[in-house]
């Protein structure tokens, strides 16, 4: 099963993708994570995208679709597309990439959220440096302070683009370029809407209900 998680910055795409990986053995394909790895490794792609990401704007379609193409082979058990596609050209590129592998999107899960609440969510966010599990200063702390629930790692990090000004740009980019791809998937009958303002567990249960239907 291949699914897309769609929603603005902070909607909970990464959080839910990690849970789906743990519980269903699916593979999270996050273009945001791929780009951050490229930045950290100082690759030519990483150097090209750095300033764009720090401004909160979208990286070029060609770069992200190439990254997805490179990682698709490792997701034979089913992919969770997290943060991809984000534009019409990316949605079309994904169709072709999947078709070439005799695969197709089964569900597009739209996390419906209140953007103002998301600013709080994002500016308090931190992740485990080892496994990437997401946490929050007030909304979702590790069960044992300073120890990752998933991998027991003790080192955590924050993203440079998680400040209010950049978050506002990322949200505007979502409204202008990403939300307009929903009708493409609606026409195929693939869009399932989940209230992303519920607890993490309730959102996960609602997603499970769609995947099991
Ligand atoms: P990317 O890394 O994809 O960031 P994003 O879409 O802005 O999404 P986030 O990772 O910020 O949010 P999320 O929805 O995953 O929320 P999370 O689960 O972490 O992209 C970063 C940049 O890379 C882009 O700006 C762009 O420059 C570039 N890029 C990436 N992909 C691209 C593409 N395809 N095309 C072009 N450019 C691209 O949750 C947030 C916080 O809330 C966490 O602290 C979490 O613990 C908490 N939380 C989650 N769910 C709940 C809940 N239900 N209740 C309470 N708290 C919750």
XYZ file of N, CA and C and ligand atoms in Angstrom:
696
model
N 0.843 -1.196 0.000
C 0.000 0.000 0.000
C 0.879 1.246 0.000
N 0.587 2.166 -0.918
C 1.324 3.433 -0.973
C 0.367 4.570 -0.629
N 0.760 5.425 0.320
C -0.129 6.510 0.730
C 0.610 7.847 0.771
N -0.165 8.917 0.638
C 0.381 10.275 0.768
C -0.209 10.902 2.027
N 0.653 11.517 2.846
C 0.171 12.329 3.973
C 0.293 13.788 3.548
N -0.826 14.480 3.531
C -0.851 15.864 3.060
C -1.348 16.786 4.173
N -0.697 17.909 4.329
C -1.136 18.878 5.336
C -0.072 19.942 5.482
N -0.419 21.112 6.014
C 0.549 22.200 6.152
C 1.650 21.860 7.156
N 2.689 22.706 7.234
C 3.769 22.480 8.184
C 3.216 22.287 9.591
N 3.675 21.259 10.280
C 3.246 21.018 11.652
C 1.939 20.270 11.773
N 1.350 19.840 10.654
C 0.052 19.146 10.709
C 0.171 17.778 11.387
N 1.395 17.249 11.441
C 1.586 15.937 12.070
C 1.943 14.846 11.073
N 2.366 15.225 9.874
C 2.712 14.232 8.852
C 3.856 13.335 9.322
N 4.931 13.957 9.808
C 6.093 13.172 10.255
C 5.754 12.285 11.434
N 4.980 12.827 12.378
C 4.592 12.058 13.569
C 3.804 10.818 13.159
N 2.849 11.000 12.281
C 2.006 9.859 11.872
C 2.788 8.889 10.981
N 3.697 9.426 10.158
C 4.490 8.539 9.292
C 5.340 7.602 10.144
N 5.948 8.147 11.197
C 6.783 7.315 12.084
C 5.938 6.210 12.725
N 4.722 6.550 13.144
C 3.858 5.543 13.776
C 3.473 4.460 12.780
N 3.193 4.863 11.547
C 2.831 3.877 10.515
C 4.022 2.958 10.220
N 5.219 3.507 10.256
C 6.421 2.678 10.059
C 6.512 1.615 11.148
N 6.331 2.075 12.392
C 6.462 1.137 13.525
C 5.405 0.052 13.482
N 4.152 0.455 13.198
C 3.044 -0.492 13.348
C 2.758 -1.307 12.107
N 3.121 -0.784 10.916
C 2.727 -1.490 9.693
C 3.910 -1.880 8.819
N 5.107 -1.530 9.243
C 6.280 -1.887 8.442
C 6.347 -1.137 7.125
N 5.611 -0.038 7.040
C 5.710 0.782 5.824
C 6.975 1.640 5.928
N 7.332 2.317 4.826
C 8.569 3.093 4.808
C 8.253 4.570 4.586
N 8.716 5.405 5.512
C 8.490 6.848 5.397
C 9.442 7.434 4.353
N 8.900 8.127 3.373
C 9.737 8.835 2.395
C 9.457 10.326 2.554
N 10.289 10.993 3.342
C 10.111 12.420 3.631
C 11.135 13.228 2.825
N 10.653 14.035 1.890
C 11.594 14.856 1.111
C 12.273 15.883 2.023
N 11.570 16.345 3.055
C 12.192 17.271 4.008
C 13.399 16.616 4.673
N 13.232 15.367 5.139
C 14.352 14.652 5.780
C 15.491 14.416 4.789
N 15.128 14.060 3.555
C 16.177 13.801 2.540
C 16.981 15.066 2.280
N 16.269 16.205 2.184
C 16.962 17.477 1.921
C 17.834 17.881 3.110
N 17.321 17.651 4.322
C 18.119 17.995 5.515
C 19.378 17.123 5.581
N 19.250 15.826 5.221
C 20.437 14.947 5.215
C 21.458 15.454 4.207
N 20.951 15.880 3.032
C 21.864 16.385 1.995
C 22.584 17.642 2.497
N 21.845 18.483 3.229
C 22.459 19.697 3.794
C 23.542 19.334 4.796
N 23.192 18.401 5.689
C 24.145 18.037 6.740
C 25.397 17.404 6.155
N 25.198 16.629 5.065
C 26.343 15.949 4.439
C 27.123 16.907 3.539
N 26.563 18.106 3.274
C 27.253 19.092 2.440
C 27.358 18.668 0.986
N 26.383 17.886 0.491
C 26.400 17.462 -0.921
C 26.076 18.670 -1.806
N 26.341 18.566 -3.141
C 25.996 19.688 -4.032
C 24.511 20.054 -3.922
N 23.629 19.035 -3.833
C 22.192 19.324 -3.673
C 21.968 20.066 -2.358
N 22.587 19.593 -1.300
C 22.434 20.212 0.022
C 22.824 21.677 -0.003
N 23.930 21.986 -0.684
C 24.389 23.380 -0.743
C 23.416 24.248 -1.547
N 22.838 23.648 -2.608
C 21.905 24.421 -3.450
C 20.610 24.750 -2.724
N 20.140 23.841 -1.852
C 18.804 24.029 -1.264
C 18.814 24.784 0.060
N 19.984 24.948 0.624
C 20.079 25.511 1.980
C 19.302 26.827 2.146
N 19.611 27.814 1.321
C 19.007 29.145 1.483
C 17.496 29.097 1.229
N 17.097 28.307 0.227
C 15.662 28.193 -0.099
C 14.911 27.641 1.103
N 15.435 26.588 1.705
C 14.768 25.976 2.866
C 14.728 26.946 4.042
N 15.813 27.670 4.255
C 15.852 28.590 5.394
C 14.855 29.734 5.225
N 14.507 30.040 3.969
C 13.479 31.072 3.741
C 12.073 30.479 3.865
N 11.970 29.153 3.851
C 10.654 28.500 3.950
C 9.984 28.320 2.603
N 10.767 28.499 1.527
C 10.192 28.338 0.183
C 10.391 26.913 -0.310
N 9.705 26.579 -1.406
C 9.817 25.227 -1.936
C 11.075 25.073 -2.787
N 11.714 23.928 -2.639
C 12.872 23.540 -3.451
C 12.349 23.145 -4.836
N 13.211 23.114 -5.851
C 12.729 22.857 -7.219
C 12.131 21.450 -7.348
N 11.134 21.358 -8.218
C 10.463 20.068 -8.453
C 11.457 19.001 -8.906
N 12.404 19.405 -9.772
C 13.349 18.424 -10.324
C 14.172 17.796 -9.209
N 14.623 18.594 -8.256
C 15.472 18.059 -7.173
C 14.683 17.066 -6.317
N 13.480 17.448 -5.874
C 12.763 16.551 -4.944
C 12.257 15.294 -5.650
N 11.849 15.415 -6.912
C 11.363 14.216 -7.609
C 12.519 13.256 -7.861
N 13.719 13.793 -8.119
C 14.888 12.915 -8.280
C 15.179 12.196 -6.968
N 15.073 12.907 -5.846
C 15.333 12.278 -4.540
C 14.336 11.148 -4.279
N 13.062 11.393 -4.573
C 12.040 10.364 -4.355
C 12.331 9.142 -5.232
N 12.695 9.406 -6.488
C 13.013 8.304 -7.403
C 14.133 7.438 -6.856
N 15.141 8.083 -6.248
C 16.284 7.324 -5.698
C 15.869 6.436 -4.530
N 14.868 6.872 -3.763
C 14.501 6.141 -2.536
C 13.352 5.168 -2.726
N 12.666 5.222 -3.862
C 11.453 4.394 -4.023
C 11.717 2.900 -3.931
N 12.885 2.478 -4.444
C 13.165 1.029 -4.474
C 13.201 0.437 -3.070
N 13.539 1.277 -2.068
C 13.654 0.751 -0.700
C 12.320 0.725 0.030
N 11.223 0.897 -0.693
C 9.932 0.982 -0.002
C 8.944 -0.038 -0.565
N 9.453 -1.207 -0.882
C 8.617 -2.241 -1.498
C 7.430 -2.665 -0.650
N 7.562 -2.527 0.688
C 6.475 -2.938 1.575
C 5.365 -1.891 1.635
N 5.592 -0.751 1.003
C 4.582 0.314 1.014
C 5.207 1.599 1.499
N 4.969 2.677 0.750
C 5.586 3.962 1.080
C 4.571 4.904 1.704
N 5.082 5.719 2.632
C 4.300 6.836 3.169
C 4.977 8.083 2.632
N 4.371 8.739 1.668
C 4.953 9.959 1.118
C 4.617 11.105 2.069
N 5.655 11.663 2.687
C 5.514 12.678 3.738
C 6.133 13.975 3.214
N 5.283 14.933 2.845
C 5.811 16.200 2.324
C 6.097 16.153 0.837
N 5.626 15.152 0.174
C 5.756 14.995 -1.279
C 4.549 14.222 -1.769
N 3.872 14.629 -2.840
C 4.145 15.789 -3.680
C 3.612 17.077 -3.065
N 4.180 18.200 -3.510
C 3.785 19.520 -3.002
C 3.372 20.471 -4.111
N 3.456 20.036 -5.350
C 3.052 20.882 -6.494
C 2.435 19.955 -7.544
N 1.766 20.542 -8.523
C 1.211 19.730 -9.622
C 2.302 18.941 -10.357
N 3.425 19.591 -10.748
C 4.466 18.804 -11.440
C 4.970 17.631 -10.590
N 5.046 17.817 -9.269
C 5.492 16.701 -8.413
C 4.449 15.582 -8.390
N 3.169 15.951 -8.364
C 2.111 14.925 -8.364
C 2.170 14.113 -9.658
N 2.431 14.818 -10.758
C 2.520 14.117 -12.048
C 3.768 13.242 -12.097
N 4.878 13.741 -11.572
C 6.112 12.940 -11.561
C 5.913 11.671 -10.723
N 5.204 11.806 -9.603
C 4.989 10.629 -8.748
C 4.139 9.578 -9.461
N 3.140 10.036 -10.204
C 2.316 9.086 -10.979
C 3.211 8.225 -11.864
N 4.131 8.902 -12.559
C 4.992 8.186 -13.514
C 5.952 7.258 -12.774
N 6.569 7.758 -11.698
C 7.521 6.931 -10.936
C 6.853 5.653 -10.424
N 5.607 5.787 -9.951
C 4.907 4.606 -9.425
C 4.471 3.684 -10.558
N 3.943 4.280 -11.622
C 3.474 3.487 -12.764
C 4.600 2.611 -13.312
N 5.809 3.175 -13.378
C 6.965 2.426 -13.895
C 7.260 1.201 -13.040
N 6.798 1.218 -11.795
C 7.047 0.104 -10.871
C 5.780 -0.695 -10.587
N 4.763 -0.501 -11.429
C 3.467 -1.186 -11.275
C 2.867 -0.935 -9.893
N 3.043 0.314 -9.402
C 2.465 0.700 -8.105
C 1.535 1.885 -8.323
N 0.712 2.157 -7.288
C -0.169 3.325 -7.404
C -0.514 3.823 -5.996
N -0.955 5.056 -5.905
C -1.385 5.609 -4.616
C -2.730 4.989 -4.237
N -2.805 4.502 -2.974
C -4.063 3.907 -2.493
C -4.910 4.906 -1.717
N -4.245 5.760 -0.932
C -4.978 6.752 -0.135
C -4.167 8.042 -0.063
N -4.883 9.171 -0.091
C -4.265 10.472 0.214
C -4.936 10.942 1.499
N -4.157 10.971 2.583
C -4.725 11.378 3.874
C -4.453 12.863 4.065
N -5.516 13.661 4.075
C -5.339 15.096 4.337
C -5.561 15.353 5.822
N -4.526 15.895 6.492
C -4.654 16.270 7.903
C -5.198 17.690 7.949
N -6.435 17.821 8.428
C -7.103 19.129 8.446
C -6.812 19.791 9.797
N -6.209 20.994 9.748
C -5.717 21.615 10.981
C -5.986 23.118 11.019
N -5.790 23.674 12.220
C -5.932 25.115 12.428
C -4.525 25.716 12.375
N -4.265 26.551 11.393
C -2.896 27.031 11.147
C -2.294 27.781 12.335
N -3.112 28.554 13.072
C -2.553 29.321 14.196
C -1.989 28.381 15.261
N -2.712 27.287 15.530
C -2.234 26.317 16.528
C -0.928 25.682 16.053
N -0.751 25.619 14.737
C 0.450 24.971 14.206
C 1.714 25.771 14.480
N 1.574 27.090 14.567
C 2.763 27.896 14.852
C 3.325 27.477 16.217
N 2.438 27.279 17.193
C 2.880 26.825 18.519
C 3.520 25.445 18.416
N 2.847 24.564 17.680
C 3.374 23.208 17.536
C 4.792 23.215 16.976
N 5.003 24.021 15.943
C 6.291 23.955 15.243
C 7.403 24.624 16.037
N 7.090 25.771 16.659
C 8.172 26.470 17.339
C 8.613 25.739 18.612
N 7.812 24.779 19.091
C 8.215 24.000 20.278
C 8.746 22.616 19.926
N 8.913 22.368 18.645
C 9.249 21.003 18.207
C 10.739 20.687 18.335
N 11.061 19.433 18.696
C 12.442 18.933 18.598
C 12.373 17.451 18.240
N 13.453 16.919 17.725
C 13.447 15.510 17.298
C 14.663 14.771 17.834
N 14.531 13.455 17.894
C 15.660 12.614 18.292
C 16.712 12.656 17.187
N 17.957 12.937 17.544
C 19.020 13.033 16.531
C 19.293 11.681 15.886
N 19.016 10.592 16.625
C 19.365 9.258 16.122
C 18.288 8.703 15.195
N 17.002 8.712 15.627
C 15.961 8.048 14.819
C 14.950 9.036 14.235
N 15.024 10.311 14.613
C 14.126 11.313 14.022
C 12.751 11.389 14.678
N 12.503 10.629 15.743
C 11.182 10.671 16.392
C 10.878 12.106 16.839
N 9.648 12.605 16.531
C 9.322 13.998 16.854
C 8.748 14.188 18.262
N 9.141 15.291 18.912
C 8.635 15.637 20.253
C 8.303 17.120 20.289
N 7.722 17.541 21.429
C 7.358 18.962 21.577
C 7.554 19.382 23.032
N 8.014 20.640 23.214
C 8.320 21.155 24.557
C 7.173 21.011 25.543
N 5.935 21.220 25.077
C 4.793 21.138 25.994
C 3.768 20.089 25.574
N 3.654 19.813 24.265
C 2.568 18.940 23.792
C 2.934 17.456 23.785
N 4.213 17.150 23.639
C 4.595 15.739 23.482
C 6.049 15.537 23.897
N 6.246 15.361 25.216
C 7.602 15.144 25.716
C 7.909 13.643 25.737
N 9.186 13.246 25.669
C 9.505 11.819 25.830
C 8.996 11.330 27.192
N 8.646 10.022 27.268
C 8.102 9.489 28.543
C 9.120 9.646 29.668
N 10.389 9.375 29.357
C 11.463 9.605 30.328
C 12.245 10.823 29.831
N 12.357 11.830 30.702
C 12.987 13.083 30.265
C 14.370 12.833 29.670
N 14.581 13.358 28.478
C 15.897 13.284 27.850
C 16.213 11.957 27.183
N 15.222 11.036 27.111
C 15.473 9.720 26.486
C 14.393 9.457 25.441
N 14.814 9.171 24.206
C 13.847 8.938 23.120
C 13.014 7.688 23.405
N 11.685 7.810 23.242
C 10.773 6.674 23.467
C 11.056 5.529 22.500
N 11.519 5.871 21.301
C 11.637 4.872 20.232
C 12.978 4.143 20.286
N 14.092 4.912 20.360
C 15.409 4.253 20.214
C 16.300 4.445 21.438
N 15.785 5.107 22.490
C 16.545 5.365 23.720
C 17.720 6.320 23.506
N 17.740 6.994 22.342
C 18.784 8.004 22.107
C 18.646 9.144 23.108
N 19.745 9.847 23.357
C 19.699 10.930 24.361
C 20.092 12.285 23.770
N 20.258 12.316 22.438
C 20.633 13.570 21.792
C 19.450 14.058 20.945
N 19.076 15.313 21.087
C 17.914 15.860 20.370
C 18.334 17.114 19.608
N 17.553 17.455 18.550
C 17.913 18.659 17.795
C 16.672 19.431 17.354
N 16.886 20.693 16.968
C 15.806 21.565 16.482
C 16.153 22.020 15.070
N 15.114 22.286 14.251
C 15.340 22.676 12.865
C 15.546 24.188 12.727
N 16.478 24.594 11.830
C 16.717 26.035 11.662
C 15.515 26.777 11.070
N 14.610 26.052 10.362
C 13.452 26.738 9.748
C 12.227 26.727 10.653
N 12.384 26.329 11.912
C 11.243 26.298 12.839
C 11.115 27.593 13.636
N 11.188 28.724 12.965
C 10.942 30.001 13.636
C 9.692 30.608 13.004
N 9.053 31.539 13.742
C 7.728 31.989 13.317
C 7.699 32.566 11.896
N 8.695 33.387 11.561
C 8.673 34.044 10.242
C 8.743 33.007 9.118
N 9.638 32.035 9.254
C 9.778 31.015 8.213
C 8.544 30.128 8.158
N 7.967 29.846 9.340
C 6.762 29.010 9.379
C 5.629 29.680 8.608
N 5.507 31.003 8.746
C 4.441 31.726 8.025
C 4.666 31.592 6.508
N 5.915 31.701 6.066
C 6.197 31.538 4.622
C 5.859 30.112 4.194
N 6.229 29.113 5.020
C 5.952 27.712 4.657
C 4.445 27.486 4.534
N 3.689 28.120 5.408
C 2.224 27.965 5.336
C 1.662 28.617 4.077
N 2.200 29.784 3.740
C 1.724 30.467 2.526
C 2.041 29.606 1.302
N 3.240 29.007 1.294
C 3.614 28.116 0.184
C 2.629 26.951 0.104
N 2.232 26.417 1.270
C 1.282 25.289 1.275
C -0.046 25.708 0.654
N -0.564 26.862 1.103
C -1.868 27.323 0.592
C -1.817 27.574 -0.906
N -0.699 28.186 -1.349
C -0.619 28.622 -2.741
C -0.294 27.486 -3.711
N 0.600 26.561 -3.288
C 1.108 25.569 -4.251
C 0.697 24.134 -3.944
N 0.509 23.795 -2.665
C 0.262 22.386 -2.336
C -1.230 22.072 -2.221
N -1.979 22.900 -1.493
C -3.424 22.622 -1.368
C -4.093 22.475 -2.742
N -3.663 23.240 -3.766
C -4.314 23.085 -5.078
C -4.128 21.716 -5.742
N -3.271 20.842 -5.198
C -3.161 19.507 -5.828
C -4.259 18.562 -5.314
N -4.973 18.971 -4.252
C -6.009 18.068 -3.706
C -7.059 17.666 -4.745
N -7.567 18.603 -5.570
C -8.579 18.202 -6.559
C -8.095 17.108 -7.523
N -6.780 17.088 -7.804
C -6.206 16.043 -8.676
C -6.484 14.656 -8.073
N -6.313 14.546 -6.740
C -6.543 13.261 -6.075
C -8.026 13.050 -5.752
N -8.749 14.149 -5.527
C -10.203 14.030 -5.298
C -10.871 13.420 -6.523
N -10.417 13.847 -7.705
C -11.009 13.325 -8.948
C -10.807 11.815 -9.066
N -9.790 11.290 -8.404
C -9.520 9.850 -8.431
C -10.195 9.133 -7.260
N -10.884 9.893 -6.400
C -11.577 9.295 -5.247
C -10.632 8.819 -4.154
N -9.451 9.447 -4.030
C -8.435 8.941 -3.094
C -8.322 9.731 -1.795
N -8.979 10.890 -1.700
C -8.735 11.770 -0.545
C -9.574 11.356 0.668
N -8.897 11.143 1.810
C -9.568 10.851 3.098
C -9.171 11.980 4.054
N -10.171 12.598 4.689
C -9.874 13.740 5.566
C -9.878 13.300 7.025
N -8.843 13.746 7.759
C -8.724 13.425 9.176
C -8.545 14.733 9.938
N -9.250 14.863 11.058
C -9.106 16.041 11.909
C -7.750 15.956 12.621
N -6.800 16.765 12.145
C -5.443 16.721 12.680
C -5.280 17.451 13.997
N -6.358 18.058 14.527
C -6.272 18.757 15.801
C -6.591 17.823 16.968
N -6.921 16.577 16.678
C -7.152 15.599 17.753
C -5.796 15.179 18.337
N -5.833 14.328 19.369
C -4.579 13.816 19.934
C -3.856 12.983 18.878
N -2.549 12.791 19.087
C -1.754 11.968 18.165
C -2.398 10.589 18.009
N -2.851 10.006 19.138
C -3.446 8.659 19.105
C -4.751 8.655 18.307
N -5.579 9.694 18.513
C -6.864 9.733 17.798
C -6.645 9.917 16.292
N -5.644 10.726 15.932
C -5.337 10.903 14.502
C -4.871 9.563 13.933
N -3.999 8.869 14.683
C -3.482 7.566 14.220
C -4.627 6.572 14.031
N -5.586 6.578 14.963
C -6.713 5.635 14.867
C -7.570 5.947 13.639
N -7.758 7.236 13.373
C -8.574 7.615 12.206
C -7.873 7.199 10.913
N -6.551 7.352 10.877
C -5.802 6.931 9.676
C -5.903 5.414 9.519
N -5.714 4.694 10.633
C -5.817 3.220 10.590
C -7.163 2.784 10.031
N -8.227 3.480 10.462
C -9.573 3.088 10.018
C -9.670 3.193 8.492
N -9.070 4.228 7.921
C -9.098 4.359 6.456
C -8.258 3.261 5.796
N -7.071 3.002 6.347
C -6.174 2.027 5.707
C -6.745 0.612 5.794
N -7.550 0.345 6.832
C -8.118 -1.003 7.008
C -9.459 -1.158 6.298
N -9.986 -0.039 5.753
C -11.337 -0.132 5.175
C -11.313 -0.810 3.805
P 9.298 19.366 5.604
O 10.369 18.780 6.392
O 8.429 18.473 4.793
O 8.425 20.258 6.560
P 6.850 20.631 6.597
O 5.966 20.156 5.536
O 6.907 22.093 6.766
O 6.307 19.787 7.686
P 6.848 19.620 9.108
O 7.912 18.582 9.149
O 7.211 20.966 9.668
O 5.540 19.183 9.880
P 4.817 17.777 10.050
O 3.489 17.871 9.385
O 5.700 16.640 9.656
O 4.558 17.819 11.604
P 5.225 16.970 12.799
O 4.748 15.573 12.744
O 6.717 17.191 12.819
O 9.885 20.473 4.612
C 10.858 21.407 5.032
C 11.331 22.220 3.840
O 11.964 21.354 2.876
C 10.223 22.933 3.058
O 9.901 24.194 3.638
C 10.881 23.060 1.682
O 11.824 24.101 1.649
C 11.628 21.732 1.540
N 10.819 20.652 0.934
C 10.472 19.467 1.516
N 9.757 18.706 0.688
C 9.617 19.438 -0.464
C 8.950 19.198 -1.689
N 8.253 18.047 -1.923
N 9.008 20.160 -2.642
C 9.699 21.302 -2.455
N 10.354 21.595 -1.300
C 10.309 20.677 -0.311
O 4.553 17.675 14.054
C 4.906 18.992 14.461
C 4.933 19.080 16.013
O 3.628 18.872 16.518
C 5.808 18.011 16.682
O 6.428 18.594 17.795
C 4.827 16.909 17.118
O 5.295 16.222 18.271
C 3.569 17.717 17.388
N 2.339 17.010 17.026
C 2.126 16.221 15.925
N 0.845 15.772 15.902
C 0.239 16.303 17.000
C -1.085 16.221 17.519
N -2.034 15.508 16.911
N -1.348 16.888 18.666
C -0.406 17.629 19.291
N 0.883 17.736 18.846
C 1.203 17.092 17.712
